[in-house]
Coordinates of C-alpha atoms and ligand atoms in Angstrom, one line a residue:
M1 CA -1.5 1.6 20.4
Y2 CA -2.9 -0.4 17.5
Y3 CA -2.4 -4.2 16.6
K4 CA -4.4 -6.3 14.0
L5 CA -3.8 -10.0 12.7
P6 CA -6.7 -11.1 11.9
V7 CA -5.0 -14.8 11.2
E8 CA -5.6 -18.4 12.7
L9 CA -2.2 -19.8 12.3
Y10 CA -0.8 -23.6 13.5
C11 CA 2.1 -24.8 13.0
E12 CA 3.1 -28.6 13.3
K13 CA 4.5 -31.5 11.5
N14 CA 1.5 -33.3 9.2
C15 CA -0.1 -29.5 9.6
I16 CA -2.7 -30.1 6.9
L17 CA -4.0 -33.6 7.8
N18 CA -4.5 -32.1 11.6
H19 CA -6.6 -28.9 10.2
T20 CA -8.5 -31.0 7.8
D21 CA -11.1 -29.7 9.8
D22 CA -10.4 -25.7 9.7
I23 CA -9.8 -26.0 5.7
A24 CA -13.5 -27.4 5.3
S25 CA -14.7 -24.5 7.5
I26 CA -14.0 -21.9 4.9
G27 CA -15.2 -23.2 1.7
K28 CA -16.9 -25.5 -0.5
S29 CA -15.1 -24.9 -3.7
A30 CA -11.3 -24.3 -3.2
Y31 CA -8.6 -22.8 -6.1
I32 CA -5.1 -23.9 -5.5
I33 CA -2.8 -21.5 -6.7
T34 CA 0.9 -22.8 -6.7
G35 CA 4.2 -22.9 -8.5
K36 CA 5.0 -25.1 -11.3
H37 CA 7.5 -27.8 -9.6
S38 CA 7.6 -27.8 -5.7
S39 CA 4.5 -28.5 -4.1
K40 CA 4.6 -31.6 -5.8
E41 CA 8.2 -32.5 -4.8
N42 CA 7.8 -31.7 -1.1
G43 CA 4.2 -33.5 -0.9
S44 CA 2.4 -30.1 0.1
L45 CA -0.4 -30.3 -2.8
S46 CA -0.8 -34.0 -2.5
D47 CA -1.5 -33.5 1.6
V48 CA -3.9 -30.4 0.4
E49 CA -5.4 -32.8 -2.3
N50 CA -5.9 -35.4 0.4
A51 CA -8.0 -33.2 2.8
L52 CA -10.1 -31.5 -0.2
K53 CA -11.2 -34.8 -1.2
N54 CA -11.8 -36.2 2.5
R55 CA -14.2 -33.7 3.0
N56 CA -15.9 -33.9 -0.5
I57 CA -14.2 -29.9 -1.2
S58 CA -14.0 -29.6 -5.1
Y59 CA -11.0 -28.0 -6.2
K60 CA -9.1 -26.7 -9.2
I61 CA -5.2 -26.3 -9.3
Y62 CA -3.3 -23.4 -11.1
D63 CA 0.3 -24.4 -11.2
N64 CA 1.9 -21.9 -13.2
I65 CA 3.2 -19.2 -10.8
C66 CA 6.6 -17.6 -11.7
E67 CA 9.0 -16.4 -9.1
N68 CA 8.2 -12.8 -8.9
P69 CA 4.9 -13.2 -9.9
S70 CA 3.7 -10.7 -12.8
I71 CA 0.3 -9.1 -12.9
E72 CA -0.4 -11.1 -16.5
N73 CA 0.4 -13.9 -14.3
V74 CA -2.0 -13.5 -11.8
M75 CA -4.5 -12.3 -14.3
D76 CA -3.9 -15.5 -16.2
A77 CA -4.8 -17.5 -12.6
V78 CA -7.9 -15.3 -12.5
S79 CA -9.0 -15.9 -15.8
K80 CA -8.7 -19.8 -15.3
A81 CA -10.7 -20.0 -11.5
P82 CA -13.5 -22.7 -11.7
S83 CA -17.0 -21.1 -11.3
G84 CA -18.4 -21.0 -8.1
C85 CA -15.2 -21.3 -6.2
D86 CA -15.5 -20.0 -2.7
F87 CA -12.0 -19.8 -1.6
V88 CA -8.3 -19.8 -2.4
I89 CA -5.3 -21.6 -1.7
G90 CA -2.2 -20.8 -1.9
I91 CA 1.1 -23.2 -1.8
G92 CA 4.7 -22.5 -2.3
G93 CA 7.3 -19.9 -1.5
G94 CA 6.2 -16.3 -1.0
S95 CA 5.4 -16.1 -4.8
P96 CA 2.6 -18.7 -4.8
L97 CA 1.6 -17.0 -1.7
D98 CA 1.6 -13.5 -3.0
A99 CA -0.5 -14.4 -6.0
S100 CA -3.2 -16.4 -4.1
K101 CA -4.2 -13.0 -2.5
A102 CA -4.3 -11.3 -5.8
V103 CA -6.0 -13.9 -7.2
S104 CA -8.7 -13.8 -4.1
L105 CA -9.0 -9.7 -4.6
M106 CA -9.6 -10.4 -8.4
L107 CA -12.3 -13.3 -7.7
A108 CA -14.0 -11.3 -5.0
N109 CA -14.5 -8.6 -7.8
P110 CA -15.0 -10.2 -10.9
E111 CA -16.2 -6.8 -13.1
K112 CA -13.0 -4.8 -12.3
S113 CA -10.1 -5.0 -15.1
S114 CA -6.4 -5.5 -13.9
D115 CA -6.0 -1.8 -13.0
F116 CA -8.1 -3.0 -10.0
L117 CA -4.8 -4.4 -8.2
Y118 CA -3.3 -1.2 -7.7
E119 CA -6.8 0.9 -7.4
K120 CA -6.4 2.4 -3.8
C121 CA -10.2 1.5 -2.1
I122 CA -11.4 -0.4 0.5
S123 CA -12.0 -4.2 -0.6
E124 CA -13.4 -7.5 -0.5
H125 CA -11.8 -10.4 -0.9
L126 CA -12.2 -14.6 -1.1
P127 CA -11.1 -16.0 1.6
V128 CA -7.0 -17.4 1.4
V129 CA -5.5 -20.4 2.9
T130 CA -1.5 -19.8 3.2
I131 CA 0.9 -23.1 3.0
P132 CA 4.3 -21.5 2.8
T133 CA 7.3 -24.3 1.9
T134 CA 10.2 -21.4 2.1
C135 CA 11.3 -19.7 5.2
G136 CA 11.5 -15.7 4.8
T137 CA 8.3 -13.5 3.0
G138 CA 6.0 -14.5 6.4
S139 CA 3.6 -14.0 3.3
E140 CA 1.5 -16.4 5.1
V141 CA 0.4 -14.0 8.2
T142 CA 0.9 -10.6 6.1
P143 CA -1.8 -8.7 4.3
Y144 CA 1.1 -8.0 1.4
S145 CA 1.1 -8.9 -2.1
I146 CA 3.7 -7.9 -4.2
L147 CA 3.6 -8.3 -8.3
T148 CA 5.2 -7.6 -10.6
I149 CA 4.5 -4.7 -12.7
H150 CA 6.6 -5.0 -16.6
K151 CA 5.3 -1.9 -17.4
K152 CA 7.3 0.0 -14.9
R153 CA 9.8 -2.3 -14.8
T154 CA 10.1 -2.9 -11.1
K155 CA 8.0 -4.8 -8.0
S156 CA 5.2 -3.0 -5.9
S157 CA 2.9 -4.2 -3.1
L158 CA -1.0 -3.9 -3.8
P159 CA -2.6 -1.1 -2.0
H160 CA -5.0 -4.0 -0.5
K161 CA -4.5 -5.4 2.6
I162 CA -5.6 -9.0 2.4
Y163 CA -4.7 -10.9 5.4
P164 CA -5.5 -14.8 4.7
A165 CA -7.8 -16.3 7.0
L166 CA -6.0 -19.5 7.7
A167 CA -2.3 -20.6 8.0
L168 CA -1.0 -23.6 8.1
I169 CA 2.8 -24.3 8.5
D170 CA 4.6 -27.5 8.1
P171 CA 8.3 -27.5 8.7
M172 CA 9.1 -30.6 6.6
Y173 CA 8.0 -28.9 3.7
L174 CA 11.5 -27.6 3.7
N175 CA 13.2 -30.4 3.5
S176 CA 13.2 -30.6 0.0
A177 CA 14.5 -26.8 -0.3
P178 CA 17.9 -26.6 -1.9
A179 CA 20.1 -24.8 0.5
S180 CA 20.5 -21.5 -1.3
V181 CA 16.7 -21.5 -1.1
L182 CA 17.0 -22.0 2.7
K183 CA 19.8 -19.1 2.5
N184 CA 18.0 -16.6 0.3
T185 CA 14.7 -16.8 2.5
A186 CA 16.4 -17.3 5.6
I187 CA 18.3 -13.7 5.0
D188 CA 15.0 -12.0 4.0
A189 CA 13.0 -13.0 7.3
L190 CA 16.0 -11.1 8.6
G191 CA 15.6 -8.3 6.3
H192 CA 11.9 -8.1 7.6
L193 CA 13.2 -8.1 11.4
I194 CA 15.5 -5.2 10.9
E195 CA 13.6 -3.2 8.5
S196 CA 10.3 -3.1 10.9
Y197 CA 12.7 -2.6 13.9
I198 CA 14.3 0.5 12.2
N199 CA 10.9 1.8 11.1
A200 CA 9.2 5.4 11.4
N201 CA 5.9 2.5 11.8
A202 CA 7.7 0.8 14.9
T203 CA 5.8 0.3 18.0
N204 CA 6.6 -2.0 21.2
I205 CA 4.1 -4.9 19.9
S206 CA 6.2 -4.5 16.4
K207 CA 9.1 -4.7 18.8
M208 CA 8.6 -7.7 20.5
F209 CA 8.3 -9.7 17.4
C210 CA 11.6 -8.2 16.0
N211 CA 13.5 -8.8 19.2
Y212 CA 12.1 -12.3 19.9
A213 CA 13.2 -13.7 16.9
L214 CA 16.2 -11.7 15.8
S215 CA 17.4 -13.3 18.8
M216 CA 16.2 -16.8 17.4
W217 CA 17.9 -15.5 14.6
K218 CA 21.7 -16.0 16.2
A219 CA 21.6 -20.0 15.3
I220 CA 20.8 -19.4 11.9
P221 CA 24.1 -18.8 10.3
Y222 CA 25.4 -22.0 11.6
I223 CA 22.2 -24.2 10.8
L224 CA 23.2 -22.4 7.5
K225 CA 26.9 -23.1 6.7
N226 CA 26.5 -26.9 7.9
N227 CA 23.4 -27.4 6.2
I228 CA 21.7 -29.0 9.3
R229 CA 18.4 -30.9 7.8
N230 CA 16.2 -31.8 10.9
Y231 CA 12.9 -30.7 11.9
E232 CA 14.3 -28.2 14.6
A233 CA 16.3 -26.5 12.6
Y234 CA 13.2 -26.1 9.8
E235 CA 10.7 -25.1 12.7
L236 CA 13.1 -22.6 14.0
L237 CA 13.5 -21.1 10.5
M238 CA 9.6 -21.6 9.7
M239 CA 8.8 -19.6 12.9
I240 CA 11.3 -16.8 12.6
S241 CA 9.6 -16.2 9.1
A242 CA 6.4 -16.0 10.7
Y243 CA 6.9 -13.9 13.7
A244 CA 8.8 -11.6 11.0
G245 CA 6.0 -11.6 9.2
M246 CA 3.8 -10.6 12.0
A247 CA 6.5 -7.5 12.7
I248 CA 6.1 -5.9 8.9
S249 CA 2.5 -6.7 8.9
H250 CA 2.6 -3.6 11.5
T251 CA 5.1 -1.6 10.3
G252 CA 5.8 -2.8 6.2
T253 CA 9.4 -2.7 5.6
S254 CA 11.9 -0.2 4.5
L255 CA 14.6 0.7 2.4
P256 CA 16.7 -2.6 1.8
H257 CA 13.2 -3.8 0.2
K258 CA 12.6 -0.7 -2.0
M259 CA 15.9 -0.9 -3.0
S260 CA 16.0 -5.0 -4.1
Y261 CA 13.0 -4.7 -6.4
T262 CA 15.2 -3.2 -9.7
V263 CA 18.1 -5.2 -8.5
T264 CA 15.4 -8.3 -8.8
Y265 CA 13.4 -7.2 -11.8
E266 CA 16.9 -6.0 -13.7
Q267 CA 19.0 -8.7 -12.8
N268 CA 16.7 -11.0 -11.6
V269 CA 18.3 -11.8 -8.3
A270 CA 16.3 -14.0 -5.8
H271 CA 14.5 -11.9 -3.7
G272 CA 16.3 -12.5 -0.1
K273 CA 19.6 -12.2 -1.6
A274 CA 18.5 -9.1 -3.1
V275 CA 17.2 -7.2 0.1
G276 CA 20.3 -9.4 2.2
A277 CA 22.8 -7.0 0.0
F278 CA 21.4 -4.1 1.3
L279 CA 20.9 -4.9 5.2
A280 CA 23.9 -4.2 7.0
A281 CA 24.5 -0.8 5.2
Y282 CA 21.0 -0.1 6.5
V283 CA 21.4 -0.6 10.1
K284 CA 25.1 1.2 9.9
N285 CA 23.1 4.3 9.3
A286 CA 20.5 4.0 11.7
D287 CA 21.0 5.0 15.4
I288 CA 23.6 4.2 17.7
Y289 CA 21.2 2.4 20.2
S290 CA 18.9 0.3 17.3
C291 CA 22.4 -0.7 15.6
N292 CA 24.1 -2.4 18.5
H293 CA 20.6 -3.9 19.8
I294 CA 20.2 -5.6 16.2
L295 CA 24.0 -6.6 16.1
S296 CA 24.1 -7.6 19.8
L297 CA 20.5 -9.9 19.6
C298 CA 21.8 -11.4 16.1
G299 CA 25.4 -12.6 17.7
F300 CA 27.3 -10.1 15.5
A301 CA 30.6 -8.4 16.8
S302 CA 30.0 -5.9 14.1
V303 CA 28.0 -4.2 10.9
K304 CA 31.4 -6.0 9.0
V305 CA 31.0 -9.5 10.3
M306 CA 26.9 -8.9 9.7
A307 CA 27.4 -7.7 5.8
D308 CA 30.5 -10.8 5.8
T309 CA 27.9 -13.4 7.3
I310 CA 25.3 -12.3 4.4
N311 CA 27.7 -12.1 1.6
E312 CA 29.1 -15.7 2.5
L313 CA 25.5 -17.1 2.6
C314 CA 24.0 -15.8 -0.3
G315 CA 27.2 -14.2 -2.2
R316 CA 27.4 -10.4 -3.6
I317 CA 25.6 -8.3 -6.3
K318 CA 27.5 -6.7 -9.0
I319 CA 25.1 -3.6 -10.5
S320 CA 26.1 -1.3 -13.6
K321 CA 26.4 2.9 -11.7
E322 CA 23.5 3.5 -14.7
L323 CA 20.9 1.0 -12.4
A324 CA 22.4 2.3 -9.3
D325 CA 21.7 6.0 -10.2
K326 CA 18.4 4.9 -11.8
S327 CA 17.0 3.1 -8.4
I328 CA 18.4 5.9 -6.4
N329 CA 16.1 8.8 -8.5
D330 CA 13.6 6.5 -8.7
L331 CA 13.6 6.3 -4.7
L332 CA 14.3 9.8 -4.6
N333 CA 11.5 10.8 -6.7
N334 CA 8.9 8.7 -4.7
P335 CA 9.3 9.9 -1.0
Q336 CA 6.4 7.3 0.2
K337 CA 8.7 4.6 -1.0
T338 CA 11.2 6.0 1.8
A339 CA 8.5 7.6 4.1
N340 CA 8.9 4.1 6.4
C341 CA 13.0 4.7 7.3
P342 CA 13.1 6.6 10.8
Y343 CA 16.2 8.3 9.5
T344 CA 17.0 11.5 6.9
V345 CA 17.4 9.7 3.6
N346 CA 18.9 11.6 0.3
E347 CA 21.0 11.3 -2.7
E348 CA 24.0 11.0 -0.4
V349 CA 22.3 8.7 2.4
L350 CA 21.2 6.4 -0.6
K351 CA 24.6 6.7 -2.5
N352 CA 26.8 5.6 0.4
I353 CA 24.4 2.6 0.8
Y354 CA 24.9 1.3 -2.8
K355 CA 28.3 2.0 -2.4
E356 CA 29.0 -0.1 1.0
S357 CA 26.3 -2.9 -0.2
V358 CA 26.8 -4.1 -4.0
I359 CA 29.8 -4.0 -6.1
I360 CA 29.1 -1.2 -8.8
I361 CA 30.8 -1.7 -12.2
Ligands
NAP401 P1 9.6 -18.1 -4.4 O1 9.7 -17.2 -5.9 O2 8.1 -18.3 -3.8 O3 10.1 -19.5 -4.8 C1 11.5 -19.5 -5.1 C2 11.9 -21.1 -5.7 O4 11.9 -21.9 -4.8 C3 10.8 -21.5 -6.7 O5 11.6 -21.5 -7.9 C4 10.0 -22.8 -6.2 O6 9.8 -23.8 -7.1 C5 10.8 -23.0 -5.2 N1 10.6 -23.7 -3.8 C6 9.5 -23.3 -2.9 N2 9.6 -23.9 -2.0 C7 10.3 -25.3 -2.4 C8 10.4 -26.7 -1.6 N3 9.9 -26.8 -0.3 N4 11.8 -26.8 -2.0 C9 12.2 -27.0 -2.9 N5 11.5 -25.7 -3.9 C10 11.1 -24.9 -3.5 O7 10.6 -17.7 -3.7 P2 10.2 -16.9 -2.2 O8 11.5 -16.3 -1.8 O9 10.0 -18.0 -0.6 O10 9.3 -15.9 -2.6 C11 10.0 -14.5 -3.2 C12 8.5 -13.4 -3.5 O11 7.6 -13.5 -2.3 C13 8.9 -12.3 -4.0 O12 7.9 -12.1 -5.2 C14 8.6 -10.9 -3.0 O13 8.5 -10.1 -3.6 C15 7.3 -11.9 -2.3 N6 7.3 -11.1 -0.8 C16 6.2 -10.9 -0.5 C17 6.2 -10.4 1.3 C18 4.6 -10.5 1.6 O14 4.4 -10.0 3.2 N7 3.8 -10.7 1.1 C19 7.3 -10.3 1.8 C20 8.7 -10.9 1.7 C21 8.8 -11.3 0.2 P3 8.1 -23.5 -7.7 O15 8.1 -22.8 -8.6 O16 8.5 -24.9 -8.5 O17 7.3 -23.5 -6.3
ZN402 ZN1 10.9 -9.8 2.0

């Protein structure tokens, strides 16, 4: 048995204000990494600025992280870092949080070029504080940073493990999120739980997080379909996402995530929606015990009900046969991408998952 999660985590109202001292204990000069708009609108950026000003911590803001950030986007942020900054604060959805981890890696290794991002080696990084404002990626606790690689026309996780030092979750930041962002990211969290449970690396501890959070997920379709907007709903969404992050920190994700990356790159489909499309078929192909266990924990009467619920929340995806074939060949040619799947993955299985998951045109 092995489990590691070296992240200090708090989840509460006014989380930043309440944990100003915890932020101050991390460093003296911060580099804030965030997206273009949302952190200014939901109050998270001003909360962080106030906390830093209160403790005389100098800071600079980079507010140009795009959705599904690329290597170039990260390197632009690195090139604009203030000299002498000793920690990084990521604020936003998974995109700015993942970018903040990659920036922290590059700032601790200033002599390296962007190739270092994907170099397999033991590495140092600056401490990272993560402040999530979406409810799906779990990036606030995971050691992963997933970047878009334009040269390969896909996305890929860095081989470096960059655990945040401190994660501060204030569920009220979700109040400004459009329903589509809540839906897509909640489905991403469901994907993390399912892919972590049905995973070659799963252990009793990782399954413990999955079991608990999958049973909490039962309430989510009602909350999303009825657009319930209150603190309790936001806290539930945020905590499921964090538990799911704890689960995948141990196991990694599996086929639906790997299949989603090409769809997101080629068709600009939101991450959670792209993952969600493949979930029901992934569950259906698993052993009968895991399939029934997941369905009953989440409260789905069948795999079809699960697929219908996801489609109703996020919408269906259409992709061309060429793109499906390209994605299948890519997975078949890279066995490490399918290694986390505990059942046999061959051309027939992948073709069936595609056929059942997306509309092929
Ligand atoms: P995102 O790409 O971070 O954000 C999506 C959109 O939501 C952006 O337009 C953003 O606006 C907006 N937004 C964020 N918070 C908001 C709020 N509170 N109110 C209103 N709008 C808000 O979406 P995401 O799904 O959270 O992250 C996806 C990324 O995470 C992908 O790159 C995926 O690969 C990665 N991911 C990482 C892990 C991991 O373990 N590290 C796991 C799964 C996925 P702004 O751009 O203006 O901020
Ligand atoms: Zn995900």
